[in-house]
Amino acid sequence: VLATTDVLARVPAHMAARAGAATSGAQTLVFALSAPIIGTMIDATTSYIPVLLGVGALALPGALVWAVWPASAPAKATAPSAG
């Protein structure tokens, strides 16, 4: 939700649908690719603890970058050009 909100705040209003679709598609792709890997790791370790610690560790760098990245001013709404 935070990524989608951040993306939509940074794009012009007439590009919001495309930006939302791209963000949603990327999220779906990551889930589809990571689920089998996570399942295999759970099967191999017979425990959720190492998997949860690993996924949590993978999330930290992205969260830190997002937290310190300077926010830009929201895009101004503009009407699409005719023609």
Short mmCIF file of C-alpha atoms in Angstrom, two decimals:
data_model
loop_
_atom_site.label_atom_id
_atom_site.label_comp_id
_atom_site.label_asym_id
_atom_site.label_seq_id
_atom_site.Cartn_x
_atom_site.Cartn_y
_atom_site.Cartn_z
CA VAL A 1 0.00 0.00 0.00
CA LEU A 2 2.81 2.43 0.83
CA ALA A 3 4.57 1.83 -2.48
CA THR A 4 1.37 2.39 -4.46
CA THR A 5 0.57 5.54 -2.51
CA ASP A 6 4.10 6.85 -3.04
CA VAL A 7 4.01 6.10 -6.77
CA LEU A 8 0.60 7.70 -7.26
CA ALA A 9 1.73 10.83 -5.42
CA ARG A 10 4.66 11.22 -7.83
CA VAL A 11 2.92 10.81 -11.19
CA PRO A 12 0.61 13.19 -13.02
CA ALA A 13 -3.09 12.47 -12.50
CA HIS A 14 -3.63 11.30 -16.07
CA MET A 15 -0.94 8.60 -15.58
CA ALA A 16 -2.34 7.28 -12.27
CA ALA A 17 -4.09 4.24 -13.78
CA ARG A 18 -0.98 3.13 -15.65
CA ALA A 19 1.25 3.68 -12.63
CA GLY A 20 -1.13 1.73 -10.39
CA ALA A 21 -1.27 -1.14 -12.88
CA ALA A 22 2.53 -1.26 -13.18
CA THR A 23 2.96 -1.27 -9.40
CA SER A 24 0.33 -3.98 -8.99
CA GLY A 25 1.87 -6.08 -11.75
CA ALA A 26 5.34 -5.85 -10.23
CA GLN A 27 3.99 -6.85 -6.82
CA THR A 28 2.16 -9.84 -8.32
CA LEU A 29 5.29 -10.95 -10.17
CA VAL A 30 7.38 -10.81 -6.99
CA PHE A 31 4.78 -12.82 -5.08
CA ALA A 32 4.54 -15.44 -7.84
CA LEU A 33 8.32 -15.85 -8.00
CA SER A 34 9.00 -15.81 -4.27
CA ALA A 35 6.24 -18.15 -3.08
CA PRO A 36 7.83 -21.36 -4.46
CA ILE A 37 11.22 -20.37 -3.07
CA ILE A 38 9.76 -19.71 0.37
CA GLY A 39 7.82 -22.98 0.25
CA THR A 40 10.95 -24.92 -0.65
CA MET A 41 12.86 -23.29 2.20
CA ILE A 42 10.11 -24.17 4.68
CA ASP A 43 10.11 -27.76 3.44
CA ALA A 44 13.90 -27.97 3.72
CA THR A 45 14.17 -26.47 7.21
CA THR A 46 10.82 -27.79 8.56
CA SER A 47 10.50 -24.46 10.35
CA TYR A 48 9.13 -21.02 9.58
CA ILE A 49 11.66 -19.21 11.78
CA PRO A 50 14.65 -19.11 9.37
CA VAL A 51 12.36 -18.19 6.48
CA LEU A 52 10.70 -15.36 8.40
CA LEU A 53 14.07 -14.03 9.57
CA GLY A 54 15.42 -14.18 6.01
CA VAL A 55 12.42 -12.44 4.45
CA GLY A 56 12.53 -9.81 7.21
CA ALA A 57 16.24 -9.23 6.57
CA LEU A 58 15.57 -8.81 2.84
CA ALA A 59 12.94 -6.17 3.58
CA LEU A 60 15.19 -3.98 5.74
CA PRO A 61 17.41 -2.42 3.02
CA GLY A 62 14.40 -1.43 0.92
CA ALA A 63 12.62 0.01 3.94
CA LEU A 64 15.70 2.02 4.95
CA VAL A 65 16.13 3.42 1.43
CA TRP A 66 12.45 4.35 1.27
CA ALA A 67 12.64 6.05 4.69
CA VAL A 68 15.60 8.27 3.81
CA TRP A 69 14.74 8.97 0.15
CA PRO A 70 13.80 12.65 -0.21
CA ALA A 71 10.15 13.13 -1.02
CA SER A 72 9.33 15.14 -4.09
CA ALA A 73 6.43 17.52 -4.40
CA PRO A 74 3.22 15.85 -5.59
CA ALA A 75 2.64 16.11 -9.33
CA LYS A 76 0.19 18.76 -10.44
CA ALA A 77 -2.96 17.54 -12.12
CA THR A 78 -3.00 18.28 -15.82
CA ALA A 79 -5.56 17.41 -18.42
CA PRO A 80 -4.37 15.20 -21.25
CA SER A 81 -3.80 17.06 -24.49
CA ALA A 82 -6.41 16.67 -27.18
CA GLY A 83 -5.26 15.08 -30.41
#
